[in-house]
Coordinates of C-alpha atoms in Angstrom, one line a residue:
M1273 CA 87.6 -7.7 -14.1
Q1274 CA 84.0 -7.7 -12.4
W1275 CA 82.4 -7.2 -15.9
R1276 CA 83.7 -8.0 -19.4
I1277 CA 82.0 -7.4 -22.8
S1278 CA 81.1 -11.0 -23.8
P1279 CA 83.1 -12.1 -26.6
H1280 CA 80.7 -15.4 -27.0
S1281 CA 77.4 -15.4 -29.4
L1282 CA 74.4 -17.3 -28.3
C1283 CA 73.5 -18.0 -31.7
A1284 CA 72.2 -21.6 -31.2
M1285 CA 69.8 -20.6 -28.6
K1286 CA 68.2 -17.6 -30.1
W1287 CA 65.3 -19.3 -32.2
S1288 CA 63.9 -20.6 -29.1
L1289 CA 64.6 -18.0 -26.8
G1290 CA 62.7 -15.4 -29.3
A1291 CA 59.8 -17.9 -28.7
L1292 CA 60.0 -17.6 -25.1
I1293 CA 60.2 -13.8 -25.5
V1294 CA 57.2 -14.0 -27.2
S1295 CA 55.4 -16.2 -25.4
S1296 CA 56.5 -14.6 -21.7
L1297 CA 55.4 -11.0 -22.9
A1298 CA 51.9 -12.4 -24.1
I1299 CA 51.3 -14.0 -21.4
S1300 CA 52.2 -10.9 -18.6
A1301 CA 50.9 -8.2 -21.4
V1302 CA 48.2 -6.0 -20.4
A1303 CA 45.0 -7.4 -22.2
L1304 CA 44.6 -6.3 -25.7
T1305 CA 41.9 -4.1 -26.1
A1306 CA 40.6 -1.6 -28.8
N1307 CA 42.7 0.9 -28.0
A1308 CA 46.2 -1.3 -28.2
P1309 CA 48.7 -0.9 -30.8
E1310 CA 48.8 -3.6 -33.3
I1311 CA 52.3 -5.0 -35.3
K1312 CA 51.2 -6.1 -38.7
N1313 CA 54.6 -7.1 -39.6
A1314 CA 58.1 -6.8 -38.4
V1315 CA 60.5 -8.1 -40.9
W1316 CA 64.6 -7.9 -41.4
R1317 CA 65.3 -7.2 -45.2
A1318 CA 69.1 -8.8 -45.0
G1319 CA 69.8 -7.6 -48.3
A1320 CA 68.9 -3.8 -47.6
E1321 CA 70.1 -4.4 -43.8
R1322 CA 66.6 -2.7 -42.6
L1323 CA 64.5 -3.8 -40.4
V1324 CA 60.5 -2.6 -41.3
I1325 CA 57.7 -2.6 -38.8
K1326 CA 54.6 -1.2 -39.1
G1327 CA 50.9 -1.6 -37.7
K1328 CA 47.9 0.1 -36.5
A1329 CA 46.7 2.0 -33.6
A1330 CA 43.4 3.4 -32.5
S1331 CA 44.7 7.3 -31.7
R1332 CA 46.0 9.6 -34.7
N1333 CA 48.8 11.6 -34.0
S1334 CA 49.3 8.9 -30.9
I1335 CA 53.1 8.0 -30.4
V1336 CA 54.3 4.1 -30.7
T1337 CA 57.3 3.3 -29.0
V1338 CA 59.3 0.1 -30.0
S1339 CA 61.5 -1.8 -28.8
D1340 CA 63.6 -5.0 -28.5
A1341 CA 61.3 -7.5 -26.6
E1342 CA 64.3 -9.3 -25.1
S1343 CA 66.5 -6.2 -23.9
G1344 CA 64.0 -3.7 -23.6
D1345 CA 66.0 -1.0 -25.7
V1346 CA 64.5 1.3 -27.2
L1347 CA 64.1 1.1 -30.9
G1348 CA 62.5 4.2 -31.8
T1349 CA 59.0 5.6 -32.4
A1350 CA 56.6 6.2 -34.9
T1351 CA 53.6 8.9 -35.3
V1352 CA 50.1 7.5 -36.0
N1353 CA 49.0 8.7 -39.3
R1354 CA 45.4 9.9 -40.3
R1355 CA 44.6 6.4 -41.4
K1356 CA 45.5 5.2 -38.1
L1357 CA 48.8 3.3 -39.2
W1358 CA 52.3 3.9 -38.1
R1359 CA 55.5 2.4 -39.6
L1360 CA 59.2 2.6 -38.5
V1361 CA 62.3 1.6 -40.7
L1362 CA 65.7 1.1 -39.1
R1363 CA 68.8 1.0 -41.2
E1364 CA 71.4 -1.3 -40.6
P1365 CA 70.7 -1.3 -37.0
A1366 CA 73.6 -2.8 -34.8
I1367 CA 71.7 -5.5 -33.2
V1368 CA 68.5 -7.5 -35.0
P1369 CA 65.8 -8.2 -32.3
C1370 CA 64.2 -11.5 -32.6
A1371 CA 61.0 -9.9 -31.6
V1372 CA 59.7 -6.2 -30.9
T1373 CA 57.1 -4.6 -29.0
A1374 CA 55.0 -1.7 -29.8
K1375 CA 53.7 0.2 -27.4
T1376 CA 51.5 3.2 -26.5
N1377 CA 50.2 4.7 -23.3
Q1378 CA 47.3 1.8 -23.1
T1379 CA 49.5 -1.1 -23.6
T1380 CA 51.9 -3.3 -25.8
A1381 CA 52.0 -5.5 -28.6
V1382 CA 54.5 -7.9 -29.1
K1383 CA 55.5 -10.1 -32.5
R1384 CA 58.6 -12.2 -33.7
V1385 CA 60.7 -10.7 -36.6
N1386 CA 59.9 -12.2 -40.1
K1387 CA 63.6 -13.7 -41.5
A1388 CA 65.4 -12.4 -38.2
P1389 CA 69.0 -13.8 -38.4
S1390 CA 70.2 -16.9 -36.3
D1391 CA 72.1 -14.8 -34.4
C1392 CA 69.5 -12.4 -33.7
G1393 CA 68.9 -10.7 -30.1
S1394 CA 70.9 -8.2 -28.0
S1395 CA 72.8 -11.2 -26.8
A1396 CA 74.3 -12.1 -30.3
V1397 CA 76.7 -9.4 -30.4
P1398 CA 78.9 -7.3 -27.6
S1399 CA 77.0 -4.8 -26.0
V1400 CA 77.6 -1.8 -23.7
P1401 CA 78.0 -2.6 -20.3
K1402 CA 75.1 -1.5 -18.2
V1403 CA 75.5 0.7 -14.7
A1404 CA 75.0 -1.9 -12.5
E1405 CA 77.9 -3.9 -14.3
I1406 CA 80.3 -1.2 -13.8
G1407 CA 78.8 0.4 -11.2
A1408 CA 78.1 4.3 -10.4
S1409 CA 81.3 4.9 -7.9
A1410 CA 84.7 5.7 -8.2
A1411 CA 86.0 2.4 -7.1
L1412 CA 88.5 0.9 -9.3
P1413 CA 87.1 -2.5 -10.9
E1414 CA 89.2 -5.6 -9.9
L1415 CA 91.5 -5.8 -13.0
S1416 CA 92.4 -9.4 -14.3
I1417 CA 95.6 -10.0 -15.0
T1418 CA 95.7 -13.8 -16.5
G1419 CA 98.8 -13.6 -18.2
R1420 CA 102.5 -11.8 -16.8
E1421 CA 102.3 -8.5 -15.0
W1422 CA 105.3 -6.5 -16.5
F1423 CA 106.5 -3.5 -14.3
V1424 CA 108.0 -0.4 -15.8
R1425 CA 109.8 2.6 -13.9
K1426 CA 111.0 5.5 -15.6
G1427 CA 115.2 5.1 -16.5
D1428 CA 115.6 1.3 -15.1
T1429 CA 117.2 -1.5 -17.8
G1430 CA 115.7 -4.8 -16.3
D1431 CA 113.9 -7.5 -17.8
G1432 CA 110.4 -6.2 -16.5
S1433 CA 109.8 -8.1 -13.3
E1434 CA 109.1 -6.3 -9.9
A1435 CA 112.6 -6.5 -9.1
F1436 CA 114.1 -5.1 -12.1
P1437 CA 111.5 -3.1 -13.9
L1438 CA 111.5 -2.1 -17.7
G1439 CA 112.4 1.4 -18.4
S1440 CA 110.0 2.8 -20.7
I1441 CA 106.0 2.1 -21.3
Q1442 CA 106.5 1.5 -24.7
A1443 CA 108.8 -1.3 -24.3
A1444 CA 106.2 -3.1 -22.2
L1445 CA 103.6 -2.4 -24.7
D1446 CA 106.4 -4.3 -27.1
A1447 CA 106.7 -7.4 -25.0
A1448 CA 103.0 -7.8 -23.7
Q1449 CA 100.6 -10.5 -25.0
A1450 CA 96.6 -11.2 -24.5
G1451 CA 95.9 -11.4 -20.8
D1452 CA 99.5 -9.6 -19.7
G1453 CA 99.5 -6.4 -17.3
I1454 CA 101.6 -3.5 -17.3
S1455 CA 102.3 -2.0 -13.8
I1456 CA 103.5 1.4 -14.0
L1457 CA 105.5 2.9 -11.3
P1458 CA 105.5 6.4 -10.3
G1459 CA 106.9 9.1 -12.4
N1460 CA 106.6 11.4 -15.3
Y1461 CA 107.2 9.3 -19.0
N1462 CA 107.8 11.3 -22.0
E1463 CA 106.3 9.3 -24.3
S1464 CA 104.3 8.4 -27.4
L1465 CA 102.8 5.0 -27.1
N1466 CA 101.4 2.9 -29.6
T1467 CA 99.9 -0.8 -29.6
R1468 CA 101.7 -3.6 -30.6
R1469 CA 99.2 -6.5 -30.4
N1470 CA 95.4 -7.6 -29.6
G1471 CA 94.4 -9.0 -26.3
T1472 CA 91.1 -10.8 -26.1
A1473 CA 87.8 -10.1 -24.5
A1474 CA 88.7 -12.9 -22.0
N1475 CA 92.1 -11.9 -21.9
P1476 CA 92.8 -8.1 -22.4
I1477 CA 96.0 -6.4 -21.8
V1478 CA 96.0 -4.2 -18.7
I1479 CA 97.9 -0.9 -18.6
Q1480 CA 97.4 0.9 -15.2
A1481 CA 99.2 3.1 -12.5
K1482 CA 100.5 0.5 -9.8
E1483 CA 99.8 2.9 -7.1
G1484 CA 96.8 4.8 -8.6
R1485 CA 95.7 7.9 -10.6
G1486 CA 97.6 10.7 -9.9
T1487 CA 101.2 9.1 -9.3
V1488 CA 101.9 8.5 -13.2
T1489 CA 101.8 11.2 -15.9
I1490 CA 102.7 10.2 -19.6
T1491 CA 103.0 13.3 -21.7
N1492 CA 104.1 14.2 -25.1
N1493 CA 104.4 17.1 -27.4
G1494 CA 100.9 16.0 -29.5
R1495 CA 100.1 12.6 -29.7
V1496 CA 100.3 10.7 -26.4
L1497 CA 98.4 7.4 -27.3
T1498 CA 97.6 5.6 -30.6
V1499 CA 95.5 2.3 -30.0
N1500 CA 96.0 0.1 -33.2
H1501 CA 95.1 -3.2 -31.5
A1502 CA 91.8 -4.9 -29.9
H1503 CA 91.2 -5.3 -26.1
H1504 CA 93.3 -2.7 -24.1
Q1505 CA 92.8 -1.2 -20.7
F1506 CA 94.0 1.6 -19.4
S1507 CA 93.6 2.7 -15.8
Q1508 CA 94.7 5.3 -13.5
L1509 CA 96.8 7.4 -15.8
V1510 CA 97.2 11.1 -16.3
L1511 CA 97.9 11.7 -19.8
A1512 CA 99.0 15.3 -21.2
G1513 CA 99.7 16.5 -24.6
Q1514 CA 101.4 19.9 -23.9
Y1515 CA 99.0 21.5 -26.1
G1516 CA 100.7 19.5 -29.4
Q1517 CA 99.3 19.8 -33.0
S1518 CA 97.6 16.2 -32.9
D1519 CA 94.9 14.5 -31.4
L1520 CA 96.3 13.4 -27.7
I1521 CA 94.4 9.6 -27.8
K1522 CA 93.8 8.4 -31.1
V1523 CA 91.8 5.3 -31.1
K1524 CA 92.0 3.4 -34.4
T1525 CA 88.6 1.0 -36.1
A1526 CA 90.9 -1.9 -35.2
A1527 CA 90.8 -1.3 -31.5
N1528 CA 87.4 -2.9 -30.4
G1529 CA 87.0 -3.3 -26.7
W1530 CA 89.3 -0.4 -25.7
M1531 CA 88.5 1.1 -22.3
L1532 CA 89.9 4.0 -20.6
Y1533 CA 89.2 4.0 -16.8
N1534 CA 89.6 6.6 -13.8
S1535 CA 92.2 8.5 -15.7
E1536 CA 92.5 12.3 -16.7
V1537 CA 93.1 13.8 -20.4
R1538 CA 94.7 17.0 -21.0
E1539 CA 96.4 19.8 -23.2
S1540 CA 95.6 19.4 -26.6
S1541 CA 95.6 21.6 -29.5
R1542 CA 93.2 19.3 -30.9
D1543 CA 90.5 16.6 -29.9
C1544 CA 91.3 15.0 -26.9
I1545 CA 90.1 11.8 -27.5
D1546 CA 89.3 11.2 -31.2
M1547 CA 88.2 7.6 -32.6
D1548 CA 88.0 6.4 -35.8
S1549 CA 85.5 3.1 -36.1
P1550 CA 85.8 1.1 -33.2
S1551 CA 83.2 -0.9 -31.6
N1552 CA 82.4 -1.6 -27.6
V1553 CA 84.3 1.0 -26.5
V1554 CA 84.2 2.3 -22.6
I1555 CA 85.4 5.8 -21.3
S1556 CA 84.7 5.6 -17.7
E1557 CA 85.0 7.5 -14.5
S1558 CA 87.3 9.9 -16.2
T1559 CA 88.2 13.6 -16.8
I1560 CA 89.1 15.4 -19.9
H1561 CA 89.6 18.8 -20.3
H1562 CA 91.8 21.9 -21.9
C1563 CA 91.3 20.5 -25.6
L1564 CA 91.7 24.0 -26.8
N1565 CA 92.4 25.6 -30.1
A1566 CA 92.5 29.4 -30.6
A1567 CA 93.6 29.3 -34.4
D1568 CA 91.3 32.0 -36.3
G1569 CA 89.7 33.0 -33.3
R1570 CA 88.3 29.4 -32.3
T1571 CA 89.0 26.1 -33.8
D1572 CA 87.3 23.0 -33.1
A1573 CA 89.2 20.8 -30.4
H1574 CA 86.6 18.3 -28.9
G1575 CA 86.7 16.5 -25.6
I1576 CA 85.7 13.4 -27.4
A1577 CA 85.0 13.0 -30.6
G1578 CA 84.1 9.4 -32.9
A1579 CA 83.2 8.5 -36.3
S1580 CA 81.5 5.1 -37.0
V1581 CA 81.5 4.0 -33.4
R1582 CA 79.4 1.1 -32.5
G1583 CA 78.8 0.4 -28.6
L1584 CA 79.9 3.2 -26.9
L1585 CA 79.7 4.1 -23.4
I1586 CA 80.7 7.4 -21.7
Q1587 CA 79.8 7.1 -17.8
N1588 CA 80.5 9.0 -14.8
T1589 CA 83.2 11.3 -16.8
K1590 CA 83.2 14.9 -16.8
V1591 CA 84.4 17.1 -19.8
H1592 CA 85.1 20.7 -19.6
S1593 CA 87.1 23.4 -20.8
F1594 CA 87.4 22.5 -25.0
S1595 CA 86.9 24.8 -28.2
G1596 CA 84.7 22.6 -30.1
D1597 CA 82.0 20.0 -28.4
A1598 CA 82.6 18.1 -25.1
F1599 CA 81.2 15.2 -27.3
Q1600 CA 80.7 15.3 -31.1
I1601 CA 80.0 12.2 -33.3
D1602 CA 80.9 11.3 -37.2
S1603 CA 81.4 15.1 -38.4
G1604 CA 82.2 13.4 -41.5
R1605 CA 79.1 11.1 -41.7
T1606 CA 81.3 8.0 -42.6
S1607 CA 80.3 4.4 -43.2
P1608 CA 78.9 2.4 -41.9
G1609 CA 77.6 5.0 -39.5
W1610 CA 77.9 4.9 -35.6
N1611 CA 75.3 3.7 -33.2
N1612 CA 74.4 3.1 -29.8
V1613 CA 75.9 5.4 -27.9
V1614 CA 75.3 6.1 -23.9
I1615 CA 76.3 8.7 -22.3
E1616 CA 75.4 8.4 -18.4
G1617 CA 76.0 9.7 -15.2
S1618 CA 78.2 12.7 -16.8
E1619 CA 78.9 16.0 -16.7
F1620 CA 79.6 18.5 -19.4
W1621 CA 80.1 22.2 -18.8
L1622 CA 81.9 25.2 -20.2
A1623 CA 82.9 28.2 -18.0
P1624 CA 85.1 31.6 -18.6
L1625 CA 88.6 29.9 -18.6
P1626 CA 90.1 31.5 -15.0
K1627 CA 93.2 32.1 -16.9
A1628 CA 94.8 32.3 -20.3
A1629 CA 95.2 28.7 -22.0
N1630 CA 96.5 28.2 -25.2
G1631 CA 95.8 31.6 -27.2
F1632 CA 92.8 31.9 -25.1
S1633 CA 92.2 35.2 -23.0
A1634 CA 91.1 34.5 -19.8
G1635 CA 87.6 35.1 -19.1
V1636 CA 87.2 33.5 -22.4
V1637 CA 84.3 30.7 -22.9
P1638 CA 86.0 28.8 -25.9
G1639 CA 83.6 26.0 -26.8
E1640 CA 80.2 25.5 -28.5
N1641 CA 78.1 22.4 -27.5
A1642 CA 78.1 19.9 -25.0
I1643 CA 76.5 17.3 -27.5
D1644 CA 76.8 17.3 -31.1
T1645 CA 75.2 14.7 -33.5
K1646 CA 75.7 14.3 -37.2
V1647 CA 75.1 11.3 -39.5
R1648 CA 75.4 9.6 -42.9
A1649 CA 72.5 10.0 -45.2
G1650 CA 69.9 7.1 -45.3
Y1651 CA 70.9 6.2 -41.6
R1652 CA 69.3 6.4 -38.2
P1653 CA 71.3 5.4 -35.2
K1654 CA 70.6 5.5 -31.4
M1655 CA 71.9 7.3 -28.8
T1656 CA 71.0 7.4 -25.3
I1657 CA 71.5 10.5 -22.7
R1658 CA 70.4 9.9 -19.0
N1659 CA 71.0 11.0 -15.4
S1660 CA 73.7 13.6 -16.5
S1661 CA 74.0 17.4 -16.3
F1662 CA 74.9 20.1 -18.9
W1663 CA 75.7 23.8 -18.1
G1664 CA 77.3 26.8 -19.0
Y1665 CA 76.6 27.0 -22.9
Q1666 CA 76.4 30.7 -23.1
N1667 CA 78.3 34.2 -23.4
G1668 CA 80.7 32.2 -25.9
L1669 CA 82.1 32.7 -29.7
I1670 CA 79.5 31.8 -31.4
A1671 CA 75.6 32.0 -31.6
N1672 CA 72.8 29.5 -30.7
M1673 CA 75.0 27.9 -28.2
A1674 CA 73.2 25.2 -26.8
A1675 CA 73.9 22.2 -24.7
L1676 CA 72.1 19.5 -26.7
N1677 CA 72.8 20.2 -30.2
L1678 CA 70.3 16.9 -31.4
K1679 CA 70.2 17.4 -35.5
E1680 CA 70.0 14.9 -38.5
S1681 CA 68.4 12.0 -38.5
V1682 CA 69.1 10.7 -35.0
D1683 CA 66.8 8.7 -32.5
V1684 CA 67.8 10.2 -29.2
I1685 CA 66.4 9.4 -25.7
V1686 CA 67.0 11.8 -23.0
D1687 CA 65.9 11.1 -19.6
A1688 CA 67.0 12.4 -16.0
V1689 CA 68.9 15.1 -17.0
T1690 CA 69.3 18.7 -15.9
I1691 CA 70.6 21.8 -18.1
Y1692 CA 71.2 25.3 -16.6
D1693 CA 73.3 28.3 -17.4
S1694 CA 73.2 28.4 -21.1
D1695 CA 71.6 30.4 -23.9
I1696 CA 70.1 27.2 -25.4
A1697 CA 69.2 23.8 -23.4
F1698 CA 67.6 22.0 -26.4
R1699 CA 68.4 22.6 -30.3
L1700 CA 66.2 19.9 -31.9
R1701 CA 66.5 20.1 -35.8
Y1702 CA 64.8 17.7 -38.4
P1703 CA 65.1 14.9 -39.0
A1704 CA 65.9 13.9 -35.6
Q1705 CA 63.5 12.1 -33.5
V1706 CA 63.7 12.9 -29.4
Q1707 CA 62.0 12.1 -26.4
I1708 CA 62.5 13.9 -23.7
T1709 CA 61.7 12.8 -19.6
N1710 CA 62.5 13.3 -16.2
T1711 CA 64.4 16.4 -17.2
I1712 CA 65.0 20.1 -15.3
V1713 CA 65.9 23.1 -17.3
H1714 CA 66.4 26.3 -15.7
S1715 CA 68.4 29.7 -15.8
T1716 CA 68.3 29.5 -19.9
N1717 CA 67.5 31.8 -22.3
R1718 CA 66.1 29.4 -24.4
A1719 CA 64.4 26.2 -23.1
I1720 CA 63.7 24.4 -26.5
R1721 CA 64.7 26.1 -29.9
Y1722 CA 63.3 23.8 -32.8
E1723 CA 64.0 24.1 -36.3
D1724 CA 63.3 22.5 -39.7
N1725 CA 59.8 21.3 -38.9
I1726 CA 61.3 18.6 -36.8
A1727 CA 58.6 16.1 -36.7
Q1728 CA 58.8 13.6 -33.3
V1729 CA 59.3 15.3 -30.0
S1730 CA 58.0 14.2 -27.0
I1731 CA 58.1 16.0 -23.6
W1732 CA 57.2 13.8 -20.5
H1733 CA 57.5 14.4 -16.8
S1734 CA 59.4 17.4 -17.2
T1735 CA 60.3 20.5 -15.1
F1736 CA 61.0 24.1 -16.9
G1737 CA 61.8 26.2 -13.8
K1738 CA 63.2 29.7 -13.0
G1739 CA 64.9 31.9 -15.2
I1740 CA 63.7 31.0 -18.9
N1741 CA 63.4 33.6 -20.9
T1742 CA 61.8 31.4 -23.9
F1743 CA 60.1 28.1 -23.3
F1744 CA 59.8 27.0 -27.0
Q1745 CA 61.4 29.0 -30.0
E1746 CA 60.2 28.4 -33.3
A1747 CA 62.9 28.5 -36.2
S1748 CA 61.3 27.4 -39.8
S1749 CA 58.8 24.8 -38.1
E1750 CA 55.5 26.1 -38.3
A1751 CA 54.3 22.5 -38.8
T1752 CA 56.1 21.2 -35.8
T1753 CA 53.9 19.3 -32.8
F1754 CA 54.8 18.5 -29.7
D1755 CA 53.5 16.0 -27.7
V1756 CA 54.0 17.6 -24.0
R1757 CA 52.7 15.1 -21.0
N1758 CA 52.4 15.8 -17.0
S1759 CA 55.3 18.4 -17.4
I1760 CA 55.5 21.6 -15.5
F1761 CA 56.3 25.3 -16.0
L1762 CA 57.5 28.1 -13.7
S1763 CA 55.2 30.6 -15.4
S1764 CA 52.0 32.1 -15.3
S1765 CA 50.9 31.1 -18.7
F1766 CA 51.1 28.0 -21.1
P1767 CA 53.4 28.1 -24.0
A1768 CA 51.8 27.9 -27.1
E1769 CA 53.1 24.2 -28.1
V1770 CA 51.8 23.0 -24.7
N1771 CA 48.4 20.9 -24.4
T1772 CA 47.1 22.9 -21.0
A1773 CA 45.0 19.8 -20.0
R1774 CA 48.0 17.4 -20.0
N1775 CA 50.1 20.0 -17.9
L1776 CA 50.6 22.7 -15.3
V1777 CA 51.8 26.2 -15.0
V1778 CA 52.8 26.7 -11.3
G1779 CA 54.3 29.8 -9.1
D1780 CA 57.1 29.4 -7.0
S1781 CA 55.3 27.6 -3.9
S1782 CA 55.3 24.4 -6.0
F1783 CA 58.6 24.0 -5.1
N1784 CA 60.7 23.2 -2.2
G1785 CA 63.2 26.2 -3.0
V1786 CA 63.6 27.4 -6.5
D1787 CA 66.4 30.4 -5.2
V1788 CA 68.4 27.1 -4.7
N1789 CA 67.0 25.3 -7.6
D1790 CA 65.4 22.5 -5.9
Y1791 CA 62.5 21.4 -7.5
H1792 CA 61.7 18.9 -5.3
L1793 CA 57.4 19.5 -4.8
S1794 CA 56.0 21.1 -1.8
T1795 CA 53.7 19.3 0.1
F1796 CA 50.4 21.3 -1.5
S1797 CA 51.8 21.8 -4.9
P1798 CA 49.0 21.2 -7.5
A1799 CA 51.3 18.7 -9.4
V1800 CA 51.2 16.0 -6.5
D1801 CA 49.4 12.8 -7.5
A1802 CA 48.1 14.7 -10.4
A1803 CA 49.8 13.2 -13.7
T1804 CA 48.3 10.8 -15.9
P1805 CA 50.3 7.2 -15.4
Q1806 CA 52.5 6.9 -18.7
G1807 CA 54.4 4.1 -17.6
I1808 CA 57.7 6.2 -16.4
G1809 CA 58.9 4.2 -13.4
T1810 CA 61.5 6.6 -12.1
D1811 CA 62.1 9.9 -11.6
R1812 CA 65.0 12.2 -12.2
F1813 CA 66.8 11.2 -9.2
G1814 CA 65.6 7.7 -9.5
T1815 CA 62.8 7.9 -7.0
K1816 CA 60.5 4.9 -8.1
R1817 CA 56.9 6.6 -9.2
P1818 CA 54.5 6.7 -7.9
L1819 CA 55.0 7.5 -4.2
G1820 CA 51.8 8.5 -3.2
N1821 CA 47.9 8.1 -4.0
G1822 CA 49.3 9.0 -7.9
Y1823 CA 52.3 9.8 -10.2
D1824 CA 53.4 13.3 -9.7
M1825 CA 53.9 15.9 -12.6
G1826 CA 57.2 17.2 -13.2
A1827 CA 60.5 15.6 -13.2
V1828 CA 60.9 14.7 -9.3
E1829 CA 58.4 12.5 -8.0
S1830 CA 57.7 13.9 -4.3
R1831 CA 58.9 12.6 -1.1

């Protein structure tokens, strides 16, 4: 393939690399000033599996963003207390960085991690592939078959050669070794598949429809695929569960490096995809739908569910028509805990069912949330949601339907997201820590519902448009304060939660066309060139900031 999750560790290089990172950042960083954050200590406590970073900053209640100095990945945020001190503790991080940076809106500080392991840094363990490595289009990556190619045609009795195919996919899985490929010829295959042995990161076992997506359907009443082994890649398949009473795809803990690409998964009475605790999983360019269970009026059947998954990328994928959540993580709050989940370029939605399906009547909105987070006690994992859209979370079978239901001790970055046609866009609950940037919300009953005195919520460069009945709804959160900057509210007055000096209220004329949900700024909008720079380099649609004489307020940089 053109990309691959690397199996190699760069352990021997890590300490010299860490020193290079620190020295180069020190040279390139803005000169330290009295307003700069200070990292007093960064230490890895191996016995407790905790990374502790603490320091000082000039401004009380300001937000310090801590990142991996090598990769730039955000590790978390901390609020400066009244003594001008801050502290961030990461429990069981998937990657221990060699060095960290601390950033406020003024400048950046950098420090090597004391007692970091010899294999520290983002290259020390396999990482989630980035957008540029997979690509944003639906073009099929070049599958690398380094071993034998097995051919399958339903009902044949051959030896697996192209001239004499095997008669079942399972027979090919039974035979395939690391590096082999299984090319399935067109047809409907009534099978429940099980993997037999591991591939490797360099030599995965590839299972693909020979003539493209839509030509091969694998179907069974219930379980269609169980993945028990590492490094299997399934591509261009249709997997249909006939609304059977079992998870349609089950990905076991040993199934590290599993990939589903350019495929369709449909029709289960349980979860369409359910994962235990594998690592480095990719679901890309796929459609997952009709995961429905009408028992007791509505029973959870999720589009994608996982337990302690570490390193999960859901990319350019559509999930719809489910009776649970589009994506739910760790409902059992399992050990060791999930981490490093990235959802990007995707669309998760609900809508009234156009026709009756698996016990639900036509017109019913069967599900709950687009994303629902749960976390085991004493652990704080990371999730990034970017360049995605969520809609239709309203008029369903539960109260407080929300697109993003972010709760328990998660650190979530939401960037370049659009949410609409929902009861609640963001339901935020303590002790979650949430950063929202470049986000557009419109046509929702409640944009932000905040609960249980959630402490750390920042909303920068976002646009709250037409059709919002309530911008902020407080629920047992009298102590909550928001860090809202460079954001626009289509309203005649500011919400009470918003600092009026840092944000704007505007009318319809500030946008190109609110009636068609076009939130690009009009030429004479007061938001043009009016933002205070916060170091955010792109807008909702990836346009570079700034374009004009200064940064624009809101989610969209004017053209």
